[in-house]
Amino acid sequence: MTRQGEAGTDPEPTGRVADSDGRPYQLLRQEILDGAIRPGDLLLETALSTRYEVSRTPIRVALVRLEHDGLVERASRGFRVRVGSAEDVLDIYEARIALESTAAAGAALRRTDLELARLAHLHEESVGADVPVAADLHQQWHEVLWTASHNRAIVSTLVRLCSQLTIFDPAPMLQPGSLDAACDEHRHILDAIGSRDPEAAREAVAAHLTRTRETRLAVLAKG
């Protein structure tokens, strides 16, 4: 999981797959999340088969999986990368706030000492880091938070939602002050999880994601 949707706000984890049978899916998905293949771009089986040096069958399977992920949609000549709207971002954030707040509460109750140590380490490394480094560290931080909830259904759903946010709106990482604000918010969340206070963790995550949602929507409104 390496793609960051916004440094200083919140990350968009990618949920990579490691199985060899999923290689075309993995490669195509990562190119979409990295922006090498952009929203609105047409995806043709023949061209992708040549690009990844595989037959059209695994390409077809990959495209169907990506459609299920919400990253591509059917077009008249095959598939294309989805283009999100401000309404899509708002809808996804509404779901994300609910799910990640629940994940934080679960993490406060069920996290291990190792998971807490990983969250603390990633937070410390991100403070004062340059934007590209902080982007990756913040992404990892959120992923560890999700994992610490020990709720696989929540984790898989958040991976899917955040991947969509990555392609719908990749720009807010550049907003002034956002990185410092996110670091402060992560510290509050971390303190609540360390104290095993589920309600404080829930509220801190909700406040963090509400701010990042407003940052995203402000950028989209200007653009």
PDB file of C-alpha atoms in Angstrom:
ATOM      1  CA  MET A   1       0.000   0.000   0.000  1.00  0.00           C
ATOM      2  CA  THR A   2       1.921   3.000  -1.187  1.00  0.00           C
ATOM      3  CA  ARG A   3      -0.294   5.628  -2.716  1.00  0.00           C
ATOM      4  CA  GLN A   4      -1.155   8.714  -0.715  1.00  0.00           C
ATOM      5  CA  GLY A   5      -4.215  10.769  -1.443  1.00  0.00           C
ATOM      6  CA  GLU A   6      -3.411  13.767   0.735  1.00  0.00           C
ATOM      7  CA  ALA A   7      -0.487  14.555   2.973  1.00  0.00           C
ATOM      8  CA  GLY A   8      -1.515  16.540   5.996  1.00  0.00           C
ATOM      9  CA  THR A   9      -5.117  15.503   5.776  1.00  0.00           C
ATOM     10  CA  ASP A  10      -5.720  11.805   5.462  1.00  0.00           C
ATOM     11  CA  PRO A  11      -4.376   9.048   3.299  1.00  0.00           C
ATOM     12  CA  GLU A  12      -5.908   6.832   0.713  1.00  0.00           C
ATOM     13  CA  PRO A  13      -4.612   3.359   1.183  1.00  0.00           C
ATOM     14  CA  THR A  14      -4.386   1.143  -1.855  1.00  0.00           C
ATOM     15  CA  GLY A  15      -4.902  -2.410  -0.649  1.00  0.00           C
ATOM     16  CA  ARG A  16      -2.474  -4.073  -3.061  1.00  0.00           C
ATOM     17  CA  VAL A  17      -2.812  -7.747  -3.792  1.00  0.00           C
ATOM     18  CA  ALA A  18       0.182 -10.042  -3.834  1.00  0.00           C
ATOM     19  CA  ASP A  19      -1.056 -13.165  -5.637  1.00  0.00           C
ATOM     20  CA  SER A  20       0.489 -13.868  -9.037  1.00  0.00           C
ATOM     21  CA  ASP A  21      -2.907 -14.475 -10.622  1.00  0.00           C
ATOM     22  CA  GLY A  22      -3.858 -10.918  -9.673  1.00  0.00           C
ATOM     23  CA  ARG A  23      -0.806  -9.287 -11.237  1.00  0.00           C
ATOM     24  CA  PRO A  24      -2.671  -7.446 -14.055  1.00  0.00           C
ATOM     25  CA  TYR A  25      -5.222  -6.249 -11.517  1.00  0.00           C
ATOM     26  CA  GLN A  26      -2.467  -5.132  -9.160  1.00  0.00           C
ATOM     27  CA  LEU A  27      -0.514  -3.293 -11.861  1.00  0.00           C
ATOM     28  CA  LEU A  28      -3.526  -1.613 -13.431  1.00  0.00           C
ATOM     29  CA  ARG A  29      -4.981  -0.629 -10.067  1.00  0.00           C
ATOM     30  CA  GLN A  30      -1.723   0.911  -8.930  1.00  0.00           C
ATOM     31  CA  GLU A  31      -1.303   2.881 -12.157  1.00  0.00           C
ATOM     32  CA  ILE A  32      -4.791   4.299 -11.669  1.00  0.00           C
ATOM     33  CA  LEU A  33      -4.106   5.219  -8.041  1.00  0.00           C
ATOM     34  CA  ASP A  34      -0.716   6.715  -8.899  1.00  0.00           C
ATOM     35  CA  GLY A  35      -2.277   8.873 -11.607  1.00  0.00           C
ATOM     36  CA  ALA A  36      -0.387   7.271 -14.497  1.00  0.00           C
ATOM     37  CA  ILE A  37      -3.809   6.378 -15.881  1.00  0.00           C
ATOM     38  CA  ARG A  38      -6.128   9.281 -15.191  1.00  0.00           C
ATOM     39  CA  PRO A  39      -9.866   9.681 -14.542  1.00  0.00           C
ATOM     40  CA  GLY A  40     -11.752   9.521 -17.814  1.00  0.00           C
ATOM     41  CA  ASP A  41      -9.048   7.527 -19.634  1.00  0.00           C
ATOM     42  CA  LEU A  42     -10.364   4.701 -21.775  1.00  0.00           C
ATOM     43  CA  LEU A  43      -9.209   1.177 -20.885  1.00  0.00           C
ATOM     44  CA  LEU A  44      -9.152  -1.237 -23.827  1.00  0.00           C
ATOM     45  CA  GLU A  45      -8.506  -4.938 -23.319  1.00  0.00           C
ATOM     46  CA  THR A  46      -6.254  -5.201 -26.365  1.00  0.00           C
ATOM     47  CA  ALA A  47      -4.066  -2.269 -25.370  1.00  0.00           C
ATOM     48  CA  LEU A  48      -3.809  -3.425 -21.760  1.00  0.00           C
ATOM     49  CA  SER A  49      -2.998  -6.972 -22.864  1.00  0.00           C
ATOM     50  CA  THR A  50      -0.047  -5.617 -24.824  1.00  0.00           C
ATOM     51  CA  ARG A  51       0.953  -3.237 -22.021  1.00  0.00           C
ATOM     52  CA  TYR A  52       1.174  -5.977 -19.394  1.00  0.00           C
ATOM     53  CA  GLU A  53       2.168  -8.812 -21.734  1.00  0.00           C
ATOM     54  CA  VAL A  54      -0.706 -11.091 -20.771  1.00  0.00           C
ATOM     55  CA  SER A  55      -3.737 -12.508 -22.552  1.00  0.00           C
ATOM     56  CA  ARG A  56      -7.036 -10.631 -22.627  1.00  0.00           C
ATOM     57  CA  THR A  57      -8.678 -12.987 -20.101  1.00  0.00           C
ATOM     58  CA  PRO A  58      -6.785 -11.752 -16.988  1.00  0.00           C
ATOM     59  CA  ILE A  59      -7.246  -8.194 -18.233  1.00  0.00           C
ATOM     60  CA  ARG A  60     -10.993  -8.750 -18.433  1.00  0.00           C
ATOM     61  CA  VAL A  61     -10.990 -10.206 -14.922  1.00  0.00           C
ATOM     62  CA  ALA A  62      -8.950  -7.243 -13.648  1.00  0.00           C
ATOM     63  CA  LEU A  63     -11.354  -4.732 -15.166  1.00  0.00           C
ATOM     64  CA  VAL A  64     -14.357  -6.422 -13.585  1.00  0.00           C
ATOM     65  CA  ARG A  65     -12.607  -6.394 -10.210  1.00  0.00           C
ATOM     66  CA  LEU A  66     -11.769  -2.716 -10.621  1.00  0.00           C
ATOM     67  CA  GLU A  67     -15.385  -2.007 -11.506  1.00  0.00           C
ATOM     68  CA  HIS A  68     -16.364  -3.666  -8.232  1.00  0.00           C
ATOM     69  CA  ASP A  69     -13.794  -1.495  -6.451  1.00  0.00           C
ATOM     70  CA  GLY A  70     -15.527   1.571  -7.873  1.00  0.00           C
ATOM     71  CA  LEU A  71     -12.425   2.688  -9.767  1.00  0.00           C
ATOM     72  CA  VAL A  72     -13.592   2.036 -13.333  1.00  0.00           C
ATOM     73  CA  GLU A  73     -16.923   1.987 -15.135  1.00  0.00           C
ATOM     74  CA  ARG A  74     -18.211   0.559 -18.380  1.00  0.00           C
ATOM     75  CA  ALA A  75     -18.015   2.731 -21.471  1.00  0.00           C
ATOM     76  CA  SER A  76     -19.168   2.293 -25.071  1.00  0.00           C
ATOM     77  CA  ARG A  77     -15.784   0.858 -26.100  1.00  0.00           C
ATOM     78  CA  GLY A  78     -14.875  -1.030 -22.942  1.00  0.00           C
ATOM     79  CA  PHE A  79     -14.082   0.558 -19.583  1.00  0.00           C
ATOM     80  CA  ARG A  80     -12.841   3.931 -18.407  1.00  0.00           C
ATOM     81  CA  VAL A  81     -11.466   5.272 -15.148  1.00  0.00           C
ATOM     82  CA  ARG A  82     -14.219   6.856 -13.096  1.00  0.00           C
ATOM     83  CA  VAL A  83     -14.416  10.615 -12.700  1.00  0.00           C
ATOM     84  CA  GLY A  84     -15.731  11.666  -9.300  1.00  0.00           C
ATOM     85  CA  SER A  85     -17.713  14.741  -8.369  1.00  0.00           C
ATOM     86  CA  ALA A  86     -17.877  16.849  -5.219  1.00  0.00           C
ATOM     87  CA  GLU A  87     -21.041  14.926  -4.358  1.00  0.00           C
ATOM     88  CA  ASP A  88     -19.130  11.642  -4.622  1.00  0.00           C
ATOM     89  CA  VAL A  89     -16.451  12.966  -2.269  1.00  0.00           C
ATOM     90  CA  LEU A  90     -19.100  14.074   0.241  1.00  0.00           C
ATOM     91  CA  ASP A  91     -20.894  10.718   0.092  1.00  0.00           C
ATOM     92  CA  ILE A  92     -17.673   8.757   0.586  1.00  0.00           C
ATOM     93  CA  TYR A  93     -16.595  10.963   3.455  1.00  0.00           C
ATOM     94  CA  GLU A  94     -19.913  10.496   5.207  1.00  0.00           C
ATOM     95  CA  ALA A  95     -19.372   6.741   5.090  1.00  0.00           C
ATOM     96  CA  ARG A  96     -15.703   7.009   5.975  1.00  0.00           C
ATOM     97  CA  ILE A  97     -16.311   9.145   9.044  1.00  0.00           C
ATOM     98  CA  ALA A  98     -18.773   6.583  10.385  1.00  0.00           C
ATOM     99  CA  LEU A  99     -16.569   3.582   9.648  1.00  0.00           C
ATOM    100  CA  GLU A 100     -13.210   4.975  10.701  1.00  0.00           C
ATOM    101  CA  SER A 101     -14.657   6.396  13.904  1.00  0.00           C
ATOM    102  CA  THR A 102     -15.899   2.906  14.715  1.00  0.00           C
ATOM    103  CA  ALA A 103     -12.499   1.476  13.784  1.00  0.00           C
ATOM    104  CA  ALA A 104     -10.789   3.922  16.167  1.00  0.00           C
ATOM    105  CA  ALA A 105     -13.100   2.940  19.002  1.00  0.00           C
ATOM    106  CA  GLY A 106     -12.353  -0.707  18.266  1.00  0.00           C
ATOM    107  CA  ALA A 107      -8.629   0.008  18.173  1.00  0.00           C
ATOM    108  CA  ALA A 108      -8.814   1.640  21.597  1.00  0.00           C
ATOM    109  CA  LEU A 109     -10.345  -1.547  22.972  1.00  0.00           C
ATOM    110  CA  ARG A 110      -8.468  -4.212  21.000  1.00  0.00           C
ATOM    111  CA  ARG A 111      -5.118  -2.806  19.865  1.00  0.00           C
ATOM    112  CA  THR A 112      -1.955  -4.649  20.808  1.00  0.00           C
ATOM    113  CA  ASP A 113       1.113  -3.038  22.317  1.00  0.00           C
ATOM    114  CA  LEU A 114       2.906  -3.575  19.005  1.00  0.00           C
ATOM    115  CA  GLU A 115       0.167  -1.799  17.056  1.00  0.00           C
ATOM    116  CA  LEU A 116       0.275   1.123  19.497  1.00  0.00           C
ATOM    117  CA  ALA A 117       4.059   1.285  19.130  1.00  0.00           C
ATOM    118  CA  ARG A 118       3.753   1.308  15.335  1.00  0.00           C
ATOM    119  CA  LEU A 119       1.228   4.151  15.454  1.00  0.00           C
ATOM    120  CA  ALA A 120       3.503   6.145  17.761  1.00  0.00           C
ATOM    121  CA  HIS A 121       6.549   5.533  15.568  1.00  0.00           C
ATOM    122  CA  LEU A 122       4.806   6.549  12.353  1.00  0.00           C
ATOM    123  CA  HIS A 123       3.428   9.668  14.013  1.00  0.00           C
ATOM    124  CA  GLU A 124       6.828  10.727  15.306  1.00  0.00           C
ATOM    125  CA  GLU A 125       8.438  10.156  11.919  1.00  0.00           C
ATOM    126  CA  SER A 126       5.780  12.251  10.156  1.00  0.00           C
ATOM    127  CA  VAL A 127       6.145  15.340  12.344  1.00  0.00           C
ATOM    128  CA  GLY A 128       8.273  17.848  10.464  1.00  0.00           C
ATOM    129  CA  ALA A 129       8.715  15.573   7.447  1.00  0.00           C
ATOM    130  CA  ASP A 130       8.570  16.864   3.878  1.00  0.00           C
ATOM    131  CA  VAL A 131       5.218  16.472   2.134  1.00  0.00           C
ATOM    132  CA  PRO A 132       6.072  13.355   0.047  1.00  0.00           C
ATOM    133  CA  VAL A 133       7.492  11.562   3.098  1.00  0.00           C
ATOM    134  CA  ALA A 134       4.660  12.685   5.351  1.00  0.00           C
ATOM    135  CA  ALA A 135       2.181  11.554   2.698  1.00  0.00           C
ATOM    136  CA  ASP A 136       3.415   7.986   2.884  1.00  0.00           C
ATOM    137  CA  LEU A 137       3.729   7.990   6.668  1.00  0.00           C
ATOM    138  CA  HIS A 138       0.219   9.352   7.181  1.00  0.00           C
ATOM    139  CA  GLN A 139      -1.141   6.694   4.862  1.00  0.00           C
ATOM    140  CA  GLN A 140       0.628   3.981   6.810  1.00  0.00           C
ATOM    141  CA  TRP A 141      -0.597   5.479  10.083  1.00  0.00           C
ATOM    142  CA  HIS A 142      -4.228   5.232   9.054  1.00  0.00           C
ATOM    143  CA  GLU A 143      -3.748   1.702   7.773  1.00  0.00           C
ATOM    144  CA  VAL A 144      -2.286   0.599  11.102  1.00  0.00           C
ATOM    145  CA  LEU A 145      -5.198   2.292  12.886  1.00  0.00           C
ATOM    146  CA  TRP A 146      -7.648   0.295  10.790  1.00  0.00           C
ATOM    147  CA  THR A 147      -5.784  -2.942  11.364  1.00  0.00           C
ATOM    148  CA  ALA A 148      -5.724  -2.285  15.111  1.00  0.00           C
ATOM    149  CA  SER A 149      -9.533  -2.343  15.106  1.00  0.00           C
ATOM    150  CA  HIS A 150      -9.352  -6.078  14.293  1.00  0.00           C
ATOM    151  CA  ASN A 151     -12.472  -5.742  12.142  1.00  0.00           C
ATOM    152  CA  ARG A 152     -11.750  -7.077   8.655  1.00  0.00           C
ATOM    153  CA  ALA A 153     -15.079  -5.923   7.209  1.00  0.00           C
ATOM    154  CA  ILE A 154     -14.375  -2.320   8.187  1.00  0.00           C
ATOM    155  CA  VAL A 155     -10.808  -2.489   6.885  1.00  0.00           C
ATOM    156  CA  SER A 156     -11.792  -3.853   3.464  1.00  0.00           C
ATOM    157  CA  THR A 157     -14.563  -1.280   3.064  1.00  0.00           C
ATOM    158  CA  LEU A 158     -12.283   1.609   4.038  1.00  0.00           C
ATOM    159  CA  VAL A 159      -9.635   0.470   1.554  1.00  0.00           C
ATOM    160  CA  ARG A 160     -12.248   0.540  -1.212  1.00  0.00           C
ATOM    161  CA  LEU A 161     -13.632   3.959  -0.225  1.00  0.00           C
ATOM    162  CA  CYS A 162     -10.242   5.601   0.202  1.00  0.00           C
ATOM    163  CA  SER A 163      -9.025   4.257  -3.127  1.00  0.00           C
ATOM    164  CA  GLN A 164     -11.939   6.017  -4.768  1.00  0.00           C
ATOM    165  CA  LEU A 165     -11.077   9.258  -2.970  1.00  0.00           C
ATOM    166  CA  THR A 166      -7.533   8.986  -4.292  1.00  0.00           C
ATOM    167  CA  ILE A 167      -8.634   9.216  -7.912  1.00  0.00           C
ATOM    168  CA  PHE A 168     -11.601  11.517  -7.363  1.00  0.00           C
ATOM    169  CA  ASP A 169      -9.630  14.215  -5.579  1.00  0.00           C
ATOM    170  CA  PRO A 170      -5.828  13.922  -5.215  1.00  0.00           C
ATOM    171  CA  ALA A 171      -5.015  17.616  -4.667  1.00  0.00           C
ATOM    172  CA  PRO A 172      -5.646  18.669  -1.023  1.00  0.00           C
ATOM    173  CA  MET A 173      -2.190  17.593   0.169  1.00  0.00           C
ATOM    174  CA  LEU A 174      -0.966  21.023  -0.917  1.00  0.00           C
ATOM    175  CA  GLN A 175      -3.259  23.064   1.302  1.00  0.00           C
ATOM    176  CA  PRO A 176      -1.353  25.410   3.683  1.00  0.00           C
ATOM    177  CA  GLY A 177      -1.357  24.296   7.305  1.00  0.00           C
ATOM    178  CA  SER A 178      -3.027  20.998   6.590  1.00  0.00           C
ATOM    179  CA  LEU A 179       0.000  18.871   7.429  1.00  0.00           C
ATOM    180  CA  ASP A 180       0.508  20.476  10.847  1.00  0.00           C
ATOM    181  CA  ALA A 181      -3.191  20.172  11.628  1.00  0.00           C
ATOM    182  CA  ALA A 182      -3.196  16.484  10.711  1.00  0.00           C
ATOM    183  CA  CYS A 183      -0.188  15.776  12.918  1.00  0.00           C
ATOM    184  CA  ASP A 184      -1.921  17.428  15.872  1.00  0.00           C
ATOM    185  CA  GLU A 185      -5.097  15.474  15.203  1.00  0.00           C
ATOM    186  CA  HIS A 186      -3.203  12.204  14.908  1.00  0.00           C
ATOM    187  CA  ARG A 187      -1.634  12.881  18.307  1.00  0.00           C
ATOM    188  CA  HIS A 188      -5.077  13.286  19.919  1.00  0.00           C
ATOM    189  CA  ILE A 189      -6.259  10.053  18.322  1.00  0.00           C
ATOM    190  CA  LEU A 190      -3.104   8.246  19.400  1.00  0.00           C
ATOM    191  CA  ASP A 191      -3.480   9.457  22.998  1.00  0.00           C
ATOM    192  CA  ALA A 192      -7.060   8.178  23.126  1.00  0.00           C
ATOM    193  CA  ILE A 193      -6.094   4.781  21.724  1.00  0.00           C
ATOM    194  CA  GLY A 194      -3.155   4.541  24.113  1.00  0.00           C
ATOM    195  CA  SER A 195      -5.485   5.314  27.027  1.00  0.00           C
ATOM    196  CA  ARG A 196      -7.970   2.705  25.780  1.00  0.00           C
ATOM    197  CA  ASP A 197     -10.693   5.357  25.626  1.00  0.00           C
ATOM    198  CA  PRO A 198     -13.011   4.304  22.773  1.00  0.00           C
ATOM    199  CA  GLU A 199     -15.303   7.332  22.896  1.00  0.00           C
ATOM    200  CA  ALA A 200     -12.422   9.812  22.858  1.00  0.00           C
ATOM    201  CA  ALA A 201     -10.862   7.924  19.937  1.00  0.00           C
ATOM    202  CA  ARG A 202     -14.165   7.911  18.072  1.00  0.00           C
ATOM    203  CA  GLU A 203     -14.660  11.650  18.561  1.00  0.00           C
ATOM    204  CA  ALA A 204     -11.064  12.524  17.643  1.00  0.00           C
ATOM    205  CA  VAL A 205     -11.224  10.603  14.364  1.00  0.00           C
ATOM    206  CA  ALA A 206     -14.586  12.132  13.502  1.00  0.00           C
ATOM    207  CA  ALA A 207     -13.169  15.625  14.086  1.00  0.00           C
ATOM    208  CA  HIS A 208     -10.064  14.848  12.012  1.00  0.00           C
ATOM    209  CA  LEU A 209     -11.991  13.491   9.046  1.00  0.00           C
ATOM    210  CA  THR A 210     -14.607  16.246   9.211  1.00  0.00           C
ATOM    211  CA  ARG A 211     -11.850  18.836   8.843  1.00  0.00           C
ATOM    212  CA  THR A 212     -10.229  16.992   5.936  1.00  0.00           C
ATOM    213  CA  ARG A 213     -13.623  16.659   4.261  1.00  0.00           C
ATOM    214  CA  GLU A 214     -14.136  20.417   4.467  1.00  0.00           C
ATOM    215  CA  THR A 215     -10.630  20.964   3.074  1.00  0.00           C
ATOM    216  CA  ARG A 216     -11.391  18.708   0.128  1.00  0.00           C
ATOM    217  CA  LEU A 217     -14.738  20.321  -0.607  1.00  0.00           C
ATOM    218  CA  ALA A 218     -13.254  23.821  -0.440  1.00  0.00           C
ATOM    219  CA  VAL A 219     -10.651  22.837  -3.021  1.00  0.00           C
ATOM    220  CA  LEU A 220     -13.253  21.237  -5.267  1.00  0.00           C
ATOM    221  CA  ALA A 221     -15.476  24.319  -5.023  1.00  0.00           C
ATOM    222  CA  LYS A 222     -12.637  26.534  -6.230  1.00  0.00           C
ATOM    223  CA  GLY A 223     -11.715  24.201  -9.067  1.00  0.00           C
TER     224      GLY A 223
END
